[in-house]
XYZ file of N, CA and C in Angstrom:
477
model
N 0.842 -1.176 0.000
C 0.000 0.000 0.000
C 0.892 1.246 0.000
N 0.431 2.268 -0.702
C 1.157 3.532 -0.731
C 0.905 4.253 0.596
N 1.979 4.710 1.217
C 1.908 5.278 2.563
C 0.927 6.448 2.701
N 0.841 7.295 1.687
C -0.035 8.468 1.830
C -1.496 8.082 2.042
N -1.886 6.874 1.629
C -3.275 6.446 1.776
C -3.721 6.343 3.234
N -2.777 6.311 4.141
C -3.115 6.243 5.568
C -2.701 7.510 6.317
N -2.281 8.527 5.601
C -1.898 9.787 6.241
C -3.142 10.643 6.469
N -3.300 11.180 7.687
C -4.492 11.975 7.990
C -4.748 13.108 7.006
N -3.720 13.842 6.619
C -3.915 14.962 5.691
C -4.513 14.513 4.372
N -4.008 13.409 3.833
C -4.524 12.880 2.571
C -5.974 12.419 2.731
N -6.247 11.723 3.818
C -7.610 11.228 4.059
C -8.592 12.384 4.272
N -8.175 13.403 4.996
C -9.043 14.564 5.229
C -9.348 15.268 3.916
N -8.350 15.415 3.046
C -8.586 16.024 1.730
C -9.583 15.215 0.923
N -9.442 13.890 0.948
C -10.376 13.026 0.208
C -11.792 13.122 0.778
N -11.888 13.160 2.105
C -13.208 13.288 2.730
C -13.849 14.627 2.375
N -13.041 15.682 2.285
C -13.563 16.985 1.871
C -14.095 16.907 0.442
N -13.366 16.232 -0.438
C -13.827 16.068 -1.814
C -15.158 15.324 -1.851
N -15.269 14.267 -1.077
C -16.514 13.496 -1.018
C -17.646 14.374 -0.500
N -17.395 15.098 0.575
C -18.414 15.963 1.172
C -18.918 16.999 0.177
N -18.006 17.683 -0.496
C -18.393 18.709 -1.461
C -19.183 18.090 -2.608
N -18.745 16.940 -3.120
C -19.436 16.290 -4.234
C -20.839 15.842 -3.854
N -20.959 15.204 -2.702
C -22.270 14.722 -2.259
C -23.209 15.907 -2.042
N -22.726 16.945 -1.363
C -23.573 18.105 -1.092
C -24.037 18.753 -2.397
N -23.117 18.988 -3.325
C -23.462 19.641 -4.594
C -24.447 18.792 -5.399
N -24.207 17.497 -5.451
C -25.101 16.598 -6.198
C -26.509 16.623 -5.615
N -26.614 16.564 -4.305
C -27.932 16.559 -3.657
C -28.634 17.901 -3.806
N -27.881 18.989 -3.724
C -28.501 20.304 -3.911
C -29.065 20.424 -5.324
N -28.291 19.962 -6.320
C -28.788 19.988 -7.704
C -30.073 19.187 -7.815
N -30.102 18.009 -7.185
C -31.297 17.164 -7.235
C -32.498 17.847 -6.580
N -32.235 18.725 -5.632
C -33.294 19.469 -4.947
C -33.628 20.784 -5.646
N -32.974 21.021 -6.791
C -33.241 22.234 -7.552
C -32.556 23.469 -7.010
N -31.443 23.276 -6.311
C -30.721 24.403 -5.731
C -29.264 24.356 -6.163
N -28.662 25.543 -6.283
C -27.227 25.618 -6.581
C -26.445 26.099 -5.355
N -27.049 25.995 -4.193
C -26.410 26.425 -2.954
C -25.179 25.576 -2.661
N -24.085 26.226 -2.283
C -22.873 25.516 -1.882
C -22.898 25.293 -0.372
N -22.023 24.437 0.101
C -21.942 24.169 1.526
C -21.626 25.438 2.333
N -20.655 26.273 1.923
C -20.431 27.517 2.674
C -21.637 28.464 2.638
N -22.346 28.499 1.523
C -23.538 29.335 1.443
C -24.612 28.823 2.398
N -24.785 27.501 2.446
C -25.753 26.926 3.378
C -25.353 27.247 4.817
N -24.075 27.101 5.129
C -23.603 27.394 6.485
C -23.888 28.850 6.847
N -23.667 29.758 5.906
C -23.939 31.177 6.167
C -25.417 31.408 6.448
N -26.292 30.800 5.658
C -27.730 30.945 5.887
C -28.126 30.379 7.246
N -27.585 29.211 7.577
C -27.934 28.565 8.849
C -27.495 29.424 10.036
N -26.301 30.006 9.964
C -25.818 30.853 11.058
C -26.633 32.141 11.127
N -26.947 32.746 9.988
C -27.718 33.990 9.999
C -29.141 33.770 10.522
N -29.666 32.583 10.335
C -30.992 32.288 10.893
C -30.944 32.299 12.417
N -29.826 31.826 12.979
C -29.656 31.793 14.448
C -29.096 33.084 15.009
N -28.372 33.854 14.190
C -27.691 35.069 14.665
C -27.950 36.225 13.699
N -29.196 36.652 13.566
C -29.470 37.745 12.622
C -28.816 39.036 13.085
N -28.419 39.844 12.108
C -27.875 41.151 12.426
C -26.392 41.185 12.734
N -25.667 40.104 12.417
C -24.220 40.101 12.622
C -23.542 40.692 11.388
N -22.269 41.032 11.533
C -21.532 41.559 10.383
C -20.767 40.419 9.697
N -20.154 40.750 8.568
C -19.451 39.728 7.778
C -18.288 39.116 8.535
N -17.553 39.908 9.283
C -16.412 39.370 10.029
C -16.873 38.357 11.070
N -17.957 38.658 11.743
C -18.497 37.724 12.738
C -18.993 36.459 12.053
N -19.670 36.625 10.931
C -20.133 35.461 10.167
C -18.954 34.592 9.760
N -17.887 35.208 9.285
C -16.697 34.450 8.880
C -16.179 33.609 10.039
N -16.104 34.197 11.221
C -15.634 33.456 12.389
C -16.568 32.343 12.808
N -17.869 32.596 12.697
C -18.848 31.594 13.131
C -18.918 30.377 12.219
N -18.452 30.513 10.974
C -18.428 29.345 10.088
C -17.009 28.966 9.674
N -16.019 29.595 10.313
C -14.606 29.277 10.098
C -14.189 29.395 8.626
N -14.508 30.553 8.055
C -14.054 30.882 6.703
C -13.271 32.180 6.780
N -12.296 32.345 5.881
C -11.539 33.578 5.881
C -12.401 34.707 5.317
N -12.024 35.929 5.645
C -12.838 37.097 5.275
C -13.008 37.273 3.765
N -11.957 37.096 2.943
C -12.181 37.223 1.498
C -13.187 36.199 0.969
N -13.120 34.960 1.462
C -14.057 33.932 1.015
C -15.474 34.303 1.417
N -15.643 34.757 2.659
C -16.992 35.068 3.126
C -17.559 36.251 2.354
N -16.696 37.160 1.905
C -17.175 38.274 1.083
C -17.849 37.783 -0.187
N -17.227 36.813 -0.846
C -17.825 36.243 -2.054
C -19.098 35.478 -1.766
N -19.116 34.745 -0.661
C -20.313 33.998 -0.261
C -21.476 34.965 -0.045
N -21.210 36.035 0.688
C -22.252 37.020 0.978
C -22.736 37.691 -0.307
N -21.814 38.037 -1.195
C -22.210 38.663 -2.469
C -23.128 37.751 -3.272
N -22.783 36.473 -3.348
C -23.613 35.540 -4.114
C -24.984 35.336 -3.466
N -25.014 35.246 -2.143
C -26.296 35.087 -1.452
C -27.171 36.335 -1.615
N -26.543 37.495 -1.590
C -27.298 38.730 -1.804
C -27.833 38.781 -3.237
N -26.998 38.390 -4.210
C -27.424 38.394 -5.607
C -28.595 37.430 -5.842
N -28.643 36.353 -5.072
C -29.746 35.393 -5.171
C -30.981 35.850 -4.410
N -30.879 36.973 -3.707
C -32.006 37.482 -2.940
C -32.233 36.755 -1.624
N -31.190 36.055 -1.117
C -31.342 35.247 0.090
C -30.918 35.971 1.356
N -30.125 37.022 1.219
C -29.767 37.835 2.385
C -29.704 39.290 1.974
N -29.810 40.138 2.995
C -29.732 41.579 2.777
C -28.590 42.134 3.609
N -27.905 43.134 3.041
C -26.826 43.830 3.750
C -27.255 45.277 3.956
N -26.973 45.776 5.141
C -27.214 47.195 5.389
C -26.066 47.748 6.219
N -25.903 49.046 6.139
C -24.824 49.720 6.857
C -25.030 49.585 8.364
N -23.946 49.318 9.078
C -23.961 49.301 10.535
C -23.936 50.757 10.997
N -24.920 51.142 11.790
C -25.015 52.542 12.210
C -23.877 52.962 13.138
N -23.280 52.019 13.860
C -22.199 52.374 14.788
C -20.809 52.207 14.174
N -20.698 51.440 13.094
C -19.423 51.234 12.405
C -19.700 51.272 10.908
N -19.498 52.417 10.295
C -19.858 52.616 8.881
C -19.134 51.657 7.940
N -18.025 51.065 8.379
C -17.290 50.126 7.516
C -17.932 48.752 7.492
N -18.690 48.423 8.517
C -19.266 47.082 8.646
C -20.667 47.038 8.035
N -20.996 45.876 7.495
C -22.329 45.634 6.939
C -23.045 44.627 7.830
N -24.287 44.936 8.153
C -25.123 44.044 8.955
C -25.857 43.105 8.005
N -25.882 41.825 8.345
C -26.471 40.806 7.482
C -27.730 40.220 8.105
N -28.745 40.055 7.283
C -29.969 39.373 7.717
C -30.500 38.537 6.558
N -31.181 37.467 6.895
C -31.841 36.670 5.868
C -33.055 37.423 5.344
N -33.309 37.257 4.062
C -34.564 37.755 3.504
C -35.626 36.684 3.740
N -36.862 37.024 3.456
C -37.926 36.017 3.563
C -37.636 34.847 2.630
N -37.096 35.155 1.453
C -36.731 34.112 0.491
C -35.620 33.220 1.053
N -34.637 33.813 1.725
C -33.547 33.048 2.338
C -34.050 32.145 3.449
N -34.937 32.677 4.276
C -35.523 31.878 5.359
C -36.319 30.716 4.795
N -37.111 30.976 3.763
C -37.932 29.924 3.152
C -37.052 28.827 2.544
N -35.977 29.223 1.862
C -35.079 28.233 1.265
C -34.402 27.399 2.345
N -33.925 28.051 3.374
C -33.281 27.322 4.476
C -34.257 26.343 5.104
N -35.461 26.787 5.377
C -36.480 25.908 5.971
C -36.777 24.715 5.066
N -36.798 24.953 3.760
C -37.086 23.865 2.810
C -35.929 22.865 2.728
N -34.688 23.368 2.739
C -33.529 22.506 2.528
C -33.008 21.834 3.798
N -33.238 22.416 4.958
C -32.642 21.906 6.191
C -32.923 20.422 6.451
N -34.153 19.946 6.299
C -34.370 18.506 6.523
C -33.550 17.631 5.572
N -33.428 18.063 4.319
C -32.645 17.296 3.350
C -31.159 17.345 3.685
N -30.660 18.509 4.091
C -29.246 18.628 4.448
C -28.930 17.731 5.647
N -29.846 17.651 6.583
C -29.640 16.750 7.728
C -29.536 15.298 7.256
N -30.364 14.915 6.305
C -30.317 13.535 5.784
C -29.041 13.279 4.979
N -28.541 14.286 4.298
C -27.337 14.162 3.478
C -26.124 13.786 4.324
N -26.100 14.210 5.569
C -24.918 14.015 6.415
C -24.498 12.551 6.502
N -25.447 11.648 6.583
C -25.107 10.220 6.637
C -24.439 9.770 5.337
N -24.848 10.365 4.216
C -24.278 9.988 2.919
C -22.863 10.532 2.727
N -22.495 11.520 3.528
C -21.138 12.061 3.458
C -20.157 11.116 4.146
N -20.671 10.268 5.020
C -19.836 9.270 5.717
C -20.347 7.863 5.411
N -20.267 7.452 4.145
C -20.777 6.128 3.795
C -19.950 5.020 4.453
N -20.592 3.914 4.689
C -19.879 2.758 5.224
C -19.760 2.744 6.735
N -20.262 3.773 7.408
C -20.190 3.806 8.873
C -21.558 3.504 9.475
N -21.549 2.770 10.559
C -22.780 2.550 11.311
C -23.135 3.844 12.044
N -24.320 3.916 12.609
C -24.704 5.106 13.386
C -23.720 5.347 14.524
N -23.310 4.284 15.183
C -22.357 4.395 16.297
C -20.993 4.887 15.808
N -20.529 4.337 14.701
C -19.243 4.758 14.140
C -19.306 6.209 13.670
N -20.438 6.594 13.062
C -20.605 7.969 12.601
C -20.540 8.935 13.787
N -21.218 8.607 14.876
C -21.185 9.459 16.076
C -19.768 9.554 16.628
N -19.040 8.436 16.630
C -17.660 8.441 17.126
C -16.769 9.277 16.205
N -16.954 9.139 14.900
C -16.176 9.930 13.938
C -16.413 11.419 14.168
N -17.672 11.819 14.300
C -18.006 13.229 14.492
C -17.412 13.740 15.801
N -17.504 12.943 16.848
C -16.936 13.336 18.144
C -15.429 13.537 18.025
N -14.746 12.601 17.379
C -13.294 12.700 17.238
C -12.886 13.831 16.291
N -13.609 13.996 15.197
C -13.299 15.084 14.264
C -13.494 16.445 14.942
N -14.549 16.578 15.737
C -14.782 17.828 16.466
C -13.669 18.074 17.478
N -13.201 17.010 18.118
C -12.113 17.131 19.098
C -10.834 17.614 18.416
N -10.522 17.042 17.274
C -9.326 17.443 16.525
C -9.471 18.881 16.018
N -10.651 19.221 15.503
C -10.872 20.575 14.993
C -10.727 21.602 16.111
N -11.247 21.288 17.278
C -11.133 22.214 18.406
C -9.679 22.346 18.859
N -8.984 21.234 18.946
C -7.590 21.259 19.401
C -6.688 21.997 18.412
N -6.988 21.915 17.129
C -6.167 22.557 16.107
C -6.692 23.899 15.635
N -7.741 24.389 16.248
C -8.397 25.612 15.790
C -7.423 26.779 15.631
N -6.535 26.956 16.576
C -5.600 28.085 16.523
C -4.620 27.974 15.353
N -4.432 26.794 14.810
C -3.517 26.594 13.685
C -4.167 26.881 12.336
N -5.469 27.084 12.321
C -6.205 27.302 11.080
C -6.015 28.722 10.572
N -5.969 28.881 9.256
C -5.924 30.227 8.685
C -7.285 30.901 8.815
N -8.315 30.128 9.119
C -9.667 30.664 9.335
C -10.282 29.932 10.525
N -9.848 30.297 11.733
C -10.348 29.577 12.911
C -11.825 29.843 13.173
N -12.452 28.897 13.836
C -13.812 29.079 14.311
C -13.750 30.048 15.475
N -14.542 31.111 15.397
C -14.561 32.117 16.456
C -16.006 32.301 16.895
N -16.299 31.829 18.097
C -17.644 31.961 18.643
C -17.573 32.993 19.756
N -18.126 34.186 19.513
C -18.080 35.218 20.556
C -18.734 34.730 21.840
N -18.190 35.175 22.962
C -18.709 34.763 24.274
C -20.207 35.043 24.403
N -20.673 36.153 23.853
C -22.077 36.509 23.970
C -22.946 35.758 22.976
N -22.352 35.002 22.084
C -23.116 34.293 21.055
C -22.968 32.782 21.184
N -22.788 32.244 22.353
C -22.625 30.806 22.525
C -23.812 30.031 21.968
N -24.990 30.651 21.908
C -26.155 29.980 21.359
C -26.060 29.781 19.854
N -25.055 30.345 19.211
C -24.904 30.232 17.761
C -24.319 28.896 17.339
N -23.814 28.119 18.272
C -23.194 26.846 17.894
C -24.195 25.752 17.760
């Protein structure tokens, strides 16, 4: 066997490829072109309306340039609205539109079902163990990420 096949970095990259492919395929089947980061942004904005782009980036662990593009595409689709922050003119406040809320409500049950398909071959018990261990590794390595997960102390309910 080639050694890289058992290296965590290689396996994580392959799992990311599988996750992106499964998510995109299922979204197309549901008549949506929403990407996983776009879905994550909608899901967080539903729980934390009125946050700015920087906070959104931290809450979904994406870098600021990436989140800028995500927000632009969601706004162009009519799924979120941006408005000027009255206390910080440089920041934009983000909220879901009625269309964004409706799409999220429609897709959320399907996205929940998709999760099992992202980890094929695992039993329910193995899937729970994988998620627990992956979350443990992600938390332990968070500071090493170029886009760490940042959950503000006052927004613990956002997780």
